CSV table of C-alpha atoms and ligand atoms in Angstrom, one decimal:
chain,number,residue,atom,x,y,z
C,1490,MET,CA,35.4,-15.1,36.9
C,1491,ARG,CA,32.8,-12.4,37.2
C,1492,LYS,CA,34.1,-9.0,36.5
C,1493,THR,CA,33.2,-5.8,38.2
C,1494,GLY,CA,31.9,-3.0,36.1
C,1495,THR,CA,35.0,-1.0,36.7
C,1496,HIS,CA,37.4,-3.7,35.7
C,1497,PHE,CA,35.3,-4.5,32.6
C,1498,GLN,CA,35.3,-0.9,31.5
C,1499,LYS,CA,39.1,-0.5,31.8
C,1500,ARG,CA,39.6,-3.3,29.2
C,1501,ILE,CA,37.5,-1.5,26.6
C,1502,MET,CA,38.7,1.1,24.3
C,1503,THR,CA,35.8,3.2,23.0
C,1504,ARG,CA,35.7,5.5,20.1
C,1505,TYR,CA,32.8,7.8,20.0
C,1506,PHE,CA,30.4,9.5,17.6
C,1507,PRO,CA,30.5,13.3,18.0
C,1508,GLU,CA,27.4,13.2,20.1
C,1509,SER,CA,28.6,10.4,22.3
C,1510,ARG,CA,28.1,10.3,26.1
C,1511,ILE,CA,30.5,8.1,28.1
C,1512,LYS,CA,28.1,7.7,31.0
C,1513,SER,CA,25.4,5.7,29.1
C,1514,SER,CA,28.1,3.7,27.5
C,1515,CYS,CA,29.4,2.6,30.9
C,1516,LEU,CA,25.9,1.9,32.1
C,1517,SER,CA,25.2,-0.4,29.2
C,1518,LEU,CA,28.4,-2.3,29.7
C,1519,ILE,CA,27.7,-2.7,33.4
C,1520,GLY,CA,24.3,-4.0,32.4
C,1521,ALA,CA,26.1,-6.5,30.2
C,1522,VAL,CA,28.1,-7.8,33.1
C,1523,LEU,CA,25.1,-7.9,35.4
C,1524,PHE,CA,23.1,-9.8,32.9
C,1525,ALA,CA,26.0,-12.2,32.3
C,1526,ALA,CA,26.3,-12.8,36.0
C,1527,CYS,CA,22.7,-13.7,36.3
C,1528,SER,CA,22.6,-15.8,33.2
C,1529,PRO,CA,21.6,-19.4,34.0
C,1530,SER,CA,23.5,-20.6,30.9
C,1531,GLU,CA,26.9,-19.4,32.1
C,1532,PRO,CA,29.2,-22.3,31.7
C,1533,PRO,CA,31.6,-23.2,34.5
C,1534,THR,CA,34.8,-24.2,32.8
C,1535,ALA,CA,34.2,-25.3,29.2
C,1536,THR,CA,37.1,-24.8,26.9
C,1537,PRO,CA,36.5,-23.6,23.3
C,1538,GLU,CA,37.9,-26.9,22.0
C,1539,THR,CA,35.4,-29.1,23.8
C,1540,ALA,CA,32.5,-26.7,22.9
C,1541,VAL,CA,33.3,-27.0,19.2
C,1542,ALA,CA,33.8,-30.7,19.2
C,1543,GLU,CA,30.5,-31.6,20.9
C,1544,PRO,CA,27.5,-29.5,21.7
C,1545,ASP,CA,27.8,-28.4,25.3
C,1546,PRO,CA,24.3,-28.1,27.0
C,1547,ASN,CA,25.6,-25.3,29.2
C,1548,ALA,CA,27.1,-23.4,26.3
C,1549,ILE,CA,25.4,-20.4,24.7
C,1550,ASP,CA,24.5,-20.5,21.0
C,1551,LEU,CA,27.0,-18.1,19.4
C,1552,ILE,CA,29.9,-15.7,20.1
C,1553,ILE,CA,30.5,-13.2,17.3
C,1554,ALA,CA,33.9,-11.5,17.5
C,1555,GLY,CA,35.4,-8.5,15.7
C,1556,ASP,CA,38.4,-6.2,15.7
C,1557,TYR,CA,35.8,-3.6,16.4
C,1558,VAL,CA,32.2,-4.0,17.7
C,1559,VAL,CA,30.2,-1.0,16.5
C,1560,THR,CA,27.2,-1.0,18.7
C,1561,MET,CA,25.3,2.0,17.3
C,1562,ASP,CA,23.9,2.6,20.8
C,1563,ASP,CA,23.0,6.2,21.8
C,1564,ALA,CA,26.6,6.8,23.1
C,1565,GLY,CA,28.1,5.6,19.9
C,1566,THR,CA,30.1,2.9,21.7
C,1567,VAL,CA,32.8,1.1,19.7
C,1568,ILE,CA,34.6,-1.7,21.4
C,1569,GLN,CA,38.1,-2.7,20.2
C,1570,ASN,CA,38.7,-6.5,20.1
C,1571,GLY,CA,35.1,-7.0,21.1
C,1572,ALA,CA,32.6,-9.8,21.0
C,1573,VAL,CA,28.8,-10.3,21.2
C,1574,ALA,CA,27.3,-13.2,23.1
C,1575,VAL,CA,24.1,-14.6,21.6
C,1576,ASN,CA,21.7,-17.1,23.1
C,1577,ASP,CA,18.1,-18.0,22.3
C,1578,GLY,CA,18.0,-15.4,19.6
C,1579,LEU,CA,18.9,-12.6,22.0
C,1580,ILE,CA,22.1,-10.5,22.6
C,1581,ILE,CA,23.0,-11.5,26.2
C,1582,ALA,CA,26.3,-9.7,26.6
C,1583,ILE,CA,28.7,-7.4,24.8
C,1584,GLY,CA,32.3,-6.6,25.8
C,1585,THR,CA,35.9,-7.3,24.9
C,1586,GLY,CA,36.6,-10.7,23.4
C,1587,ASP,CA,38.6,-11.6,26.6
C,1588,GLU,CA,35.7,-10.8,28.8
C,1589,ILE,CA,33.1,-12.6,26.8
C,1590,ASN,CA,35.3,-15.7,26.3
C,1591,SER,CA,36.1,-15.9,30.1
C,1592,GLN,CA,32.4,-15.9,30.9
C,1593,TYR,CA,30.9,-18.0,28.1
C,1594,SER,CA,31.6,-20.9,25.8
C,1595,ALA,CA,29.6,-21.2,22.7
C,1596,ASN,CA,28.4,-24.0,20.4
C,1597,GLY,CA,29.3,-21.7,17.5
C,1598,ASP,CA,32.0,-19.0,17.1
C,1599,LEU,CA,32.5,-16.4,14.4
C,1600,ASP,CA,36.1,-15.3,14.5
C,1601,GLY,CA,36.9,-11.6,14.6
C,1602,ASP,CA,40.2,-11.2,12.7
C,1603,ASN,CA,39.8,-8.3,10.3
C,1604,ARG,CA,36.1,-8.2,11.0
C,1605,ILE,CA,33.8,-5.4,12.1
C,1606,VAL,CA,30.7,-6.5,14.1
C,1607,MET,CA,27.6,-4.3,13.8
C,1608,PRO,CA,23.8,-4.4,13.8
C,1609,GLY,CA,22.2,-5.7,10.5
C,1610,LEU,CA,21.0,-3.0,8.1
C,1611,ILE,CA,17.3,-1.9,7.9
C,1612,ASN,CA,15.9,-1.5,4.4
C,1613,GLY,CA,12.8,0.5,5.1
C,1614,HIS,CA,11.2,0.4,1.6
C,1615,SER,CA,11.4,-2.3,-1.0
C,1616,HIS,CA,9.4,-4.2,-3.6
C,1617,ALA,CA,11.5,-7.4,-3.3
C,1618,ALA,CA,10.2,-9.5,-6.1
C,1619,MET,CA,11.0,-6.7,-8.6
C,1620,THR,CA,14.5,-8.1,-8.7
C,1621,LEU,CA,13.1,-10.1,-11.6
C,1622,LEU,CA,12.6,-6.8,-13.5
C,1623,ARG,CA,16.1,-5.5,-12.7
C,1624,GLY,CA,17.4,-3.8,-15.9
C,1625,VAL,CA,14.4,-4.9,-18.0
C,1626,ALA,CA,14.3,-1.2,-19.2
C,1627,ASP,CA,16.3,1.8,-18.1
C,1628,ASP,CA,16.9,5.4,-19.0
C,1629,LEU,CA,13.4,6.1,-20.2
C,1630,ASP,CA,10.7,8.7,-19.3
C,1631,LEU,CA,8.8,7.6,-16.3
C,1632,MET,CA,5.5,7.0,-18.1
C,1633,ASP,CA,7.2,5.2,-21.0
C,1634,TRP,CA,9.1,3.0,-18.6
C,1635,LEU,CA,5.9,2.2,-16.6
C,1636,GLN,CA,3.4,1.8,-19.4
C,1637,ASN,CA,5.5,-0.1,-22.0
C,1638,TYR,CA,7.7,-2.2,-19.7
C,1639,ILE,CA,6.9,-2.5,-16.0
C,1640,PHE,CA,3.1,-2.7,-16.1
C,1641,PRO,CA,2.9,-5.0,-19.1
C,1642,ALA,CA,5.5,-7.3,-17.6
C,1643,GLU,CA,3.6,-7.3,-14.3
C,1644,VAL,CA,0.2,-8.0,-15.9
C,1645,ALA,CA,1.6,-10.9,-17.9
C,1646,PHE,CA,4.0,-12.4,-15.4
C,1647,VAL,CA,3.3,-11.5,-11.8
C,1648,ASP,CA,1.8,-14.5,-10.1
C,1649,ASP,CA,2.6,-16.6,-7.0
C,1650,GLU,CA,5.5,-18.2,-8.7
C,1651,PHE,CA,7.0,-14.8,-9.9
C,1652,VAL,CA,6.7,-13.5,-6.4
C,1653,ARG,CA,8.3,-16.6,-4.8
C,1654,ILE,CA,11.3,-16.5,-7.2
C,1655,GLY,CA,11.8,-12.8,-7.1
C,1656,THR,CA,11.5,-12.6,-3.3
C,1657,GLU,CA,14.0,-15.4,-2.9
C,1658,LEU,CA,16.4,-13.6,-5.2
C,1659,ALA,CA,15.9,-10.4,-3.2
C,1660,CYS,CA,16.5,-12.2,0.2
C,1661,TRP,CA,19.7,-13.7,-1.3
C,1662,GLU,CA,20.9,-10.3,-2.3
C,1663,MET,CA,19.9,-8.6,0.9
C,1664,ILE,CA,21.5,-11.3,3.1
C,1665,ARG,CA,24.6,-11.0,0.9
C,1666,GLY,CA,24.7,-7.3,1.7
C,1667,GLY,CA,24.0,-7.4,5.4
C,1668,THR,CA,20.4,-6.3,5.4
C,1669,THR,CA,18.5,-8.1,8.2
C,1670,THR,CA,15.1,-6.4,8.1
C,1671,PHE,CA,13.1,-5.0,5.2
C,1672,VAL,CA,9.7,-3.4,4.7
C,1673,ASP,CA,8.2,-4.8,1.6
C,1674,MET,CA,5.3,-3.8,-0.6
C,1675,TYR,CA,4.2,-6.1,-3.5
C,1676,TYR,CA,1.6,-8.5,-4.6
C,1677,TYR,CA,0.8,-12.0,-3.2
C,1678,PRO,CA,2.0,-11.1,0.3
C,1679,ASP,CA,1.3,-14.6,1.6
C,1680,MET,CA,4.0,-15.9,-0.7
C,1681,ILE,CA,6.4,-13.1,0.4
C,1682,ALA,CA,5.8,-14.1,4.0
C,1683,GLN,CA,6.4,-17.8,3.2
C,1684,VAL,CA,9.7,-17.0,1.6
C,1685,VAL,CA,10.8,-14.8,4.4
C,1686,GLU,CA,9.8,-17.4,6.9
C,1687,GLN,CA,12.0,-19.9,5.1
C,1688,CYS,CA,15.1,-17.7,4.5
C,1689,GLY,CA,15.2,-16.5,8.1
C,1690,MET,CA,15.0,-12.7,7.5
C,1691,ARG,CA,12.9,-10.2,9.5
C,1692,ALA,CA,10.3,-8.3,7.5
C,1693,TYR,CA,7.2,-6.1,7.6
C,1694,ILE,CA,5.1,-7.4,4.7
C,1695,SER,CA,2.4,-5.1,3.3
C,1696,ALA,CA,-1.0,-6.1,2.0
C,1697,THR,CA,-0.9,-3.8,-1.0
C,1698,VAL,CA,-4.1,-1.8,-1.5
C,1699,ILE,CA,-4.5,-0.2,-4.9
C,1700,ASP,CA,-7.6,0.9,-6.8
C,1701,GLN,CA,-6.9,-0.8,-10.1
C,1702,ARG,CA,-6.8,-4.3,-11.5
C,1703,SER,CA,-3.5,-5.6,-10.1
C,1704,PRO,CA,-1.9,-9.1,-10.3
C,1705,ASP,CA,-3.7,-10.2,-7.1
C,1706,ALA,CA,-6.9,-8.1,-6.8
C,1707,GLU,CA,-9.6,-6.4,-8.9
C,1708,SER,CA,-10.0,-3.1,-7.0
C,1709,ALA,CA,-9.3,-1.3,-3.8
C,1710,ALA,CA,-12.3,-3.0,-2.2
C,1711,ASP,CA,-11.1,-6.4,-3.3
C,1712,SER,CA,-7.5,-5.7,-2.1
C,1713,LEU,CA,-8.8,-4.6,1.3
C,1714,VAL,CA,-10.7,-7.9,1.7
C,1715,LYS,CA,-7.7,-10.0,0.6
C,1716,GLY,CA,-5.4,-7.9,2.7
C,1717,GLN,CA,-7.5,-8.5,5.8
C,1718,SER,CA,-7.2,-12.2,5.2
C,1719,PHE,CA,-3.4,-12.0,4.8
C,1720,VAL,CA,-3.1,-9.9,8.0
C,1721,ASN,CA,-5.3,-12.2,10.0
C,1722,SER,CA,-3.4,-15.2,8.8
C,1723,TRP,CA,0.1,-13.8,9.7
C,1724,GLN,CA,-0.6,-11.7,12.8
C,1725,GLY,CA,1.3,-13.3,15.7
C,1726,ARG,CA,2.4,-16.3,13.6
C,1727,ASN,CA,6.1,-15.7,13.4
C,1728,SER,CA,7.9,-13.1,15.5
C,1729,ARG,CA,10.2,-12.2,12.6
C,1730,ILE,CA,7.2,-11.4,10.3
C,1731,THR,CA,4.8,-8.5,10.8
C,1732,PRO,CA,1.9,-8.2,8.4
C,1733,ILE,CA,1.2,-4.6,7.7
C,1734,TRP,CA,-1.0,-2.5,5.3
C,1735,GLY,CA,0.4,-0.9,2.1
C,1736,PRO,CA,-2.0,1.6,0.6
C,1737,HIS,CA,0.0,2.4,-2.6
C,1738,ALA,CA,-0.3,6.2,-2.9
C,1739,ASN,CA,-2.8,9.1,-2.9
C,1740,TYR,CA,-2.9,8.9,-6.8
C,1741,THR,CA,-3.9,5.3,-6.9
C,1742,LEU,CA,-6.5,5.5,-4.0
C,1743,ASN,CA,-9.0,8.1,-3.2
C,1744,ALA,CA,-9.4,9.7,0.3
C,1745,GLU,CA,-12.2,7.3,1.3
C,1746,GLN,CA,-10.1,4.3,0.3
C,1747,LEU,CA,-7.0,5.7,2.2
C,1748,ALA,CA,-9.1,6.3,5.3
C,1749,ALA,CA,-10.6,2.8,5.0
C,1750,THR,CA,-7.1,1.3,4.9
C,1751,ARG,CA,-6.1,3.2,8.1
C,1752,THR,CA,-9.3,2.0,9.8
C,1753,ALA,CA,-8.5,-1.6,8.9
C,1754,ALA,CA,-5.0,-1.2,10.2
C,1755,GLN,CA,-6.3,0.3,13.5
C,1756,ALA,CA,-8.4,-2.8,14.1
C,1757,THR,CA,-5.3,-4.9,14.4
C,1758,GLY,CA,-2.8,-2.2,15.5
C,1759,SER,CA,-0.9,-2.8,12.3
C,1760,PRO,CA,1.5,-0.2,10.9
C,1761,VAL,CA,0.9,1.3,7.4
C,1762,SER,CA,3.5,1.9,4.7
C,1763,ILE,CA,2.7,4.3,1.8
C,1764,HIS,CA,4.5,6.1,-1.0
C,1765,LEU,CA,4.3,9.7,0.2
C,1766,SER,CA,5.1,13.0,-1.5
C,1767,GLU,CA,7.4,11.2,-3.9
C,1768,SER,CA,7.3,13.0,-7.2
C,1769,PRO,CA,6.3,16.3,-8.9
C,1770,PHE,CA,3.5,14.3,-10.6
C,1771,GLU,CA,2.1,13.3,-7.2
C,1772,LEU,CA,2.3,16.8,-5.9
C,1773,ASP,CA,0.4,18.2,-9.0
C,1774,TYR,CA,-2.2,15.4,-8.8
C,1775,SER,CA,-2.7,16.0,-5.2
C,1776,LYS,CA,-3.3,19.8,-5.6
C,1777,GLN,CA,-5.6,19.3,-8.5
C,1778,THR,CA,-7.6,16.5,-7.0
C,1779,TYR,CA,-7.7,17.3,-3.3
C,1780,GLY,CA,-6.7,21.0,-3.4
C,1781,THR,CA,-3.8,20.3,-1.0
C,1782,THR,CA,-0.4,18.7,-0.8
C,1783,SER,CA,0.0,15.0,0.0
C,1784,ILE,CA,1.0,15.1,3.7
C,1785,GLU,CA,-1.6,17.8,4.5
C,1786,LEU,CA,-4.2,15.6,2.9
C,1787,MET,CA,-3.2,12.6,4.9
C,1788,GLU,CA,-3.3,14.7,8.1
C,1789,SER,CA,-6.8,16.0,7.3
C,1790,ILE,CA,-8.2,12.5,6.9
C,1791,GLY,CA,-6.6,11.1,10.1
C,1792,PHE,CA,-4.3,8.9,8.2
C,1793,PHE,CA,-1.5,9.4,10.7
C,1794,ASP,CA,-3.6,8.2,13.6
C,1795,GLY,CA,-1.5,5.1,13.9
C,1796,PRO,CA,2.1,3.9,13.1
C,1797,THR,CA,3.0,5.1,9.6
C,1798,ILE,CA,6.0,4.6,7.3
C,1799,GLY,CA,6.2,7.1,4.5
C,1800,ALA,CA,8.4,6.1,1.6
C,1801,HIS,CA,10.4,8.8,-0.3
C,1802,VAL,CA,9.0,12.1,1.0
C,1803,VAL,CA,10.9,14.2,-1.5
C,1804,TRP,CA,8.5,17.2,-1.7
C,1805,PRO,CA,7.3,18.0,1.8
C,1806,THR,CA,6.5,21.7,2.7
C,1807,GLU,CA,7.9,23.3,5.8
C,1808,ASP,CA,4.5,22.8,7.5
C,1809,GLU,CA,4.4,19.2,6.4
C,1810,ILE,CA,7.8,18.5,7.9
C,1811,LYS,CA,6.3,19.7,11.3
C,1812,ILE,CA,3.4,17.3,10.8
C,1813,LEU,CA,5.8,14.4,10.1
C,1814,ALA,CA,7.7,15.2,13.3
C,1815,GLU,CA,4.7,15.7,15.5
C,1816,ARG,CA,2.9,12.6,14.2
C,1817,ARG,CA,6.1,10.4,14.5
C,1818,VAL,CA,5.8,9.3,10.9
C,1819,GLY,CA,8.8,7.2,9.9
C,1820,VAL,CA,10.2,8.6,6.7
C,1821,ILE,CA,12.2,6.3,4.4
C,1822,HIS,CA,14.7,8.0,2.1
C,1823,ASN,CA,15.5,6.2,-1.2
C,1824,PRO,CA,18.3,8.3,-2.7
C,1825,THR,CA,19.2,6.0,-5.7
C,1826,SER,CA,15.6,5.6,-6.8
C,1827,ASN,CA,14.9,9.3,-6.4
C,1828,MET,CA,17.9,10.0,-8.6
C,1829,LYS,CA,17.3,7.3,-11.2
C,1830,ILE,CA,13.7,8.2,-12.0
C,1831,SER,CA,14.3,11.9,-11.4
C,1832,SER,CA,11.9,12.3,-8.5
C,1833,GLY,CA,14.1,15.0,-6.9
C,1834,ILE,CA,16.2,15.5,-3.8
C,1835,SER,CA,14.6,14.9,-0.5
C,1836,PRO,CA,15.2,17.6,2.2
C,1837,VAL,CA,16.7,15.0,4.6
C,1838,THR,CA,18.8,17.5,6.5
C,1839,GLU,CA,15.8,19.7,7.2
C,1840,MET,CA,13.7,16.8,8.3
C,1841,LEU,CA,16.3,15.4,10.7
C,1842,ASN,CA,16.8,19.0,12.1
C,1843,ALA,CA,13.0,19.1,12.7
C,1844,GLY,CA,13.1,15.8,14.6
C,1845,VAL,CA,11.7,13.6,11.9
C,1846,LEU,CA,12.8,9.9,12.1
C,1847,VAL,CA,14.4,9.2,8.8
C,1848,GLY,CA,15.6,5.8,7.7
C,1849,LEU,CA,16.9,4.5,4.4
C,1850,GLY,CA,15.5,2.1,1.7
C,1851,THR,CA,16.4,0.8,-1.7
C,1852,ASP,CA,13.0,0.9,-3.3
C,1853,GLY,CA,12.5,-1.9,-6.0
C,1854,ALA,CA,15.3,-3.3,-8.1
C,1855,ALA,CA,13.7,-2.0,-11.2
C,1856,SER,CA,14.4,1.6,-10.2
C,1857,ASN,CA,17.7,1.2,-8.4
C,1858,ASN,CA,18.9,-1.4,-9.8
C,1859,ASP,CA,20.2,-3.3,-6.7
C,1860,LEU,CA,19.4,-3.8,-3.1
C,1861,ASP,CA,22.7,-2.5,-1.7
C,1862,MET,CA,22.1,-0.4,1.5
C,1863,TRP,CA,25.8,0.6,1.6
C,1864,GLU,CA,25.3,2.4,-1.7
C,1865,GLU,CA,22.2,4.1,-0.3
C,1866,MET,CA,24.2,5.3,2.7
C,1867,ARG,CA,26.9,6.8,0.6
C,1868,LEU,CA,24.5,8.4,-1.9
C,1869,ALA,CA,22.3,9.8,0.8
C,1870,SER,CA,25.2,11.5,2.3
C,1871,PHE,CA,26.7,12.9,-0.9
C,1872,LEU,CA,23.3,14.0,-2.2
C,1873,GLN,CA,22.7,16.2,0.9
C,1874,LYS,CA,26.2,17.6,0.7
C,1875,VAL,CA,25.7,18.8,-2.9
C,1876,ASP,CA,22.2,19.9,-2.3
C,1877,THR,CA,23.1,22.1,0.7
C,1878,MET,CA,26.6,22.9,-0.6
C,1879,ASP,CA,27.8,21.9,2.9
C,1880,PRO,CA,30.3,19.0,3.2
C,1881,LYS,CA,29.3,18.7,6.8
C,1882,ALA,CA,25.7,17.7,5.9
C,1883,LEU,CA,24.7,14.1,6.7
C,1884,SER,CA,27.9,12.9,8.3
C,1885,ALA,CA,29.0,9.3,8.1
C,1886,SER,CA,27.8,8.6,11.7
C,1887,THR,CA,24.4,10.2,11.0
C,1888,VAL,CA,23.8,8.2,7.9
C,1889,LEU,CA,25.0,4.9,9.5
C,1890,ARG,CA,22.3,5.6,12.2
C,1891,MET,CA,19.7,6.0,9.4
C,1892,ALA,CA,20.6,2.5,8.2
C,1893,THR,CA,20.5,0.9,11.7
C,1894,SER,CA,19.2,2.5,14.9
C,1895,VAL,CA,17.2,5.3,13.6
C,1896,GLY,CA,16.0,3.2,10.6
C,1897,ALA,CA,14.7,0.7,13.2
C,1898,GLU,CA,12.9,3.5,15.1
C,1899,ALA,CA,11.4,4.9,11.9
C,1900,ILE,CA,9.6,1.6,11.2
C,1901,GLY,CA,8.7,1.0,14.9
C,1902,LEU,CA,11.3,-1.7,15.7
C,1903,GLY,CA,13.6,0.5,17.8
C,1904,ASP,CA,13.1,-1.7,20.9
C,1905,THR,CA,13.8,-4.9,19.0
C,1906,VAL,CA,16.7,-4.4,16.6
C,1907,GLY,CA,18.9,-1.6,15.1
C,1908,THR,CA,21.6,-1.6,17.8
C,1909,LEU,CA,23.8,-4.1,19.6
C,1910,GLU,CA,22.4,-3.9,23.1
C,1911,ILE,CA,21.6,-6.5,25.7
C,1912,GLY,CA,18.1,-7.8,25.4
C,1913,LYS,CA,17.7,-6.9,21.7
C,1914,ARG,CA,17.1,-9.6,19.1
C,1915,ALA,CA,20.5,-10.9,17.7
C,1916,ASP,CA,20.5,-9.4,14.2
C,1917,VAL,CA,24.2,-9.0,13.8
C,1918,ILE,CA,26.6,-8.8,10.8
C,1919,GLN,CA,30.3,-9.0,10.3
C,1920,VAL,CA,32.0,-6.9,7.7
C,1921,ALA,CA,35.3,-8.2,6.4
C,1922,PHE,CA,37.9,-5.5,6.1
C,1923,ASP,CA,40.1,-7.7,3.9
C,1924,ASP,CA,39.7,-5.9,0.5
C,1925,VAL,CA,42.3,-3.5,-0.7
C,1926,HIS,CA,39.8,-0.6,-0.4
C,1927,PHE,CA,40.1,-0.8,3.4
C,1928,VAL,CA,43.8,-0.2,3.4
C,1929,PRO,CA,44.7,1.9,5.3
C,1930,THR,CA,41.9,2.1,8.0
C,1931,TYR,CA,42.0,5.3,10.0
C,1932,ASP,CA,38.4,5.5,11.0
C,1933,VAL,CA,36.0,2.5,11.0
C,1934,ILE,CA,32.8,4.5,10.8
C,1935,SER,CA,34.1,6.4,7.8
C,1936,HIS,CA,35.0,3.1,6.0
C,1937,LEU,CA,31.7,1.5,6.8
C,1938,VAL,CA,29.8,4.4,5.0
C,1939,TYR,CA,32.2,5.7,2.4
C,1940,VAL,CA,34.0,2.4,1.4
C,1941,THR,CA,32.1,-0.7,2.2
C,1942,ASP,CA,29.9,-2.5,-0.4
C,1943,GLU,CA,27.7,-5.5,-0.2
C,1944,GLN,CA,30.5,-7.9,-1.3
C,1945,ASP,CA,32.4,-7.1,1.9
C,1946,VAL,CA,29.8,-8.6,4.3
C,1947,ALA,CA,31.2,-11.8,5.8
C,1948,SER,CA,28.5,-13.2,8.1
C,1949,VAL,CA,24.8,-12.5,8.8
C,1950,THR,CA,23.0,-13.6,11.9
C,1951,ILE,CA,19.3,-12.9,12.3
C,1952,ASP,CA,17.3,-13.8,15.5
C,1953,GLY,CA,20.5,-15.6,16.7
C,1954,LYS,CA,20.5,-17.9,13.6
C,1955,LEU,CA,23.3,-17.8,11.1
C,1956,LEU,CA,22.1,-17.1,7.5
C,1957,MET,CA,25.4,-16.5,5.9
C,1958,ARG,CA,28.9,-17.6,7.0
C,1959,ASP,CA,32.0,-16.5,5.1
C,1960,GLY,CA,29.9,-15.8,2.1
C,1961,GLU,CA,28.1,-19.2,2.2
C,1962,PHE,CA,24.3,-19.1,2.2
C,1963,LEU,CA,22.8,-21.4,4.8
C,1964,THR,CA,19.1,-20.9,4.1
C,1965,ILE,CA,18.8,-20.3,0.4
C,1966,ASP,CA,19.5,-22.7,-2.4
C,1967,THR,CA,21.2,-20.1,-4.6
C,1968,ASP,CA,21.8,-22.5,-7.6
C,1969,ARG,CA,18.1,-23.2,-7.8
C,1970,VAL,CA,17.1,-19.6,-7.4
C,1971,ARG,CA,19.7,-18.5,-10.1
C,1972,LYS,CA,18.3,-21.1,-12.5
C,1973,GLU,CA,14.7,-20.3,-11.9
C,1974,ALA,CA,15.2,-16.5,-12.1
C,1975,THR,CA,17.2,-16.8,-15.3
C,1976,GLU,CA,14.6,-19.0,-17.0
C,1977,LEU,CA,11.7,-16.6,-16.0
C,1978,ALA,CA,13.7,-13.5,-17.1
C,1979,ALA,CA,14.2,-15.1,-20.6
C,1980,ARG,CA,10.4,-15.5,-20.9
C,1981,ILE,CA,9.8,-11.9,-19.8
C,1982,GLN,CA,12.3,-10.6,-22.3
C,1983,ALA,CA,10.9,-12.5,-25.2
C,1984,ALA,CA,7.3,-11.3,-24.4
C,1985,LEU,CA,8.3,-7.7,-24.1
C,1986,ALA,CA,10.3,-7.9,-27.4
C,1987,GLU,CA,7.3,-9.2,-29.2
C,1988,ARG,CA,5.0,-6.6,-27.6
C,1989,ASN,CA,7.2,-3.6,-28.4
C,1990,GLN,CA,8.1,-4.7,-32.0
F,1114,LIG,ZN1,8.3,2.1,-3.8
């Protein structure tokens, strides 16, 4: 029953990314077989029928099958008629369906007909609860939009309950679209963490630090104190949830406050997420206030002395791109938001060429207006093509890495998720290629980036647990969330109408 590495490889058809290397592909597959051979949970002779009917104590948790398994490993391995074996939250083997089924039986199966299996998507920058402000006002000047709609709505309505409902709504949408990990920055982080714990997603959740009266703090000093208590409370509590620090930006905090946030983060080894070099406004403010550009300022105060996630990075200078690469700052590109609020076009191609880790994010739903990572992939690619006037810029395979493997590295989770490899956490999605827009299918990678949208995702597994199966949500009461969100939105709309009369 155990297969040799050679036999195993023969039964696999691989298609490769341009930069693929067959050697490492073989090694990882041999690893799969070795791991499988050593696995104590390998069942002797269980048939699929008996495993489904009654839980088999020797069976593994889940086998996820697909016409193609797109691993996103360094070699770009794609396995035709493949399957992923999952147990105790981990990926324990990857191979052809025949190979996996001959070695394992599972208490749960996800069929692979017309399905692509791939790693879950990594949304590197979001303000999840802002789903409740989706479409509250659009097509306005930035300051009009902020001062007359977003800030008044936040001051009047953002509390624990707003954050609970808005984050549940966001988790529903992200699960629907195949996002398995997100990096969030908003108020009431303890409530965000409770929702994430309940819905089963993986997240970095920021304690937001901002030097103004906000929904949950009076000042930078107050938000630092409250942030510390949030980080202490969630550090090590749930392996899916990482409390981090979220200093808002260098125009809402001064240099001392920015440095103080980094110092607080260093004490617990926490990452920091910040809006960085986002807009012409920030650039001008930075030059006038600090006499330098945003990234140079951060470097001068030692802000990059620990893991940092920089959201947007639209206006870095050449020297600043070198700093980002040297300091291993994870950059999160948000193409839709950058376009919608006219922030500019980020030099993603230049940053990637310089060795900067660049992932993708949606930003909040008020400036997007959805949380669809497939759309971010497509727009990121097209924006670079038109900006550089080079259709080869940001290819489908490169942008797919930004949403998975490289995105995971950019936020510091490269050893945990982002690819389908043995030993990684089982954050796995199936995309259904049923819709007419997949006919015909010549190239799976091209279709994933240039065709797929969030409605095509069929199943979502995070940490080995199924969160969505055939479009059915298993951890979120969607009827309740829809009702609560609609009722709250009606109150927000009435209050804004009265205010802006
Ligand atoms: Zn943002």
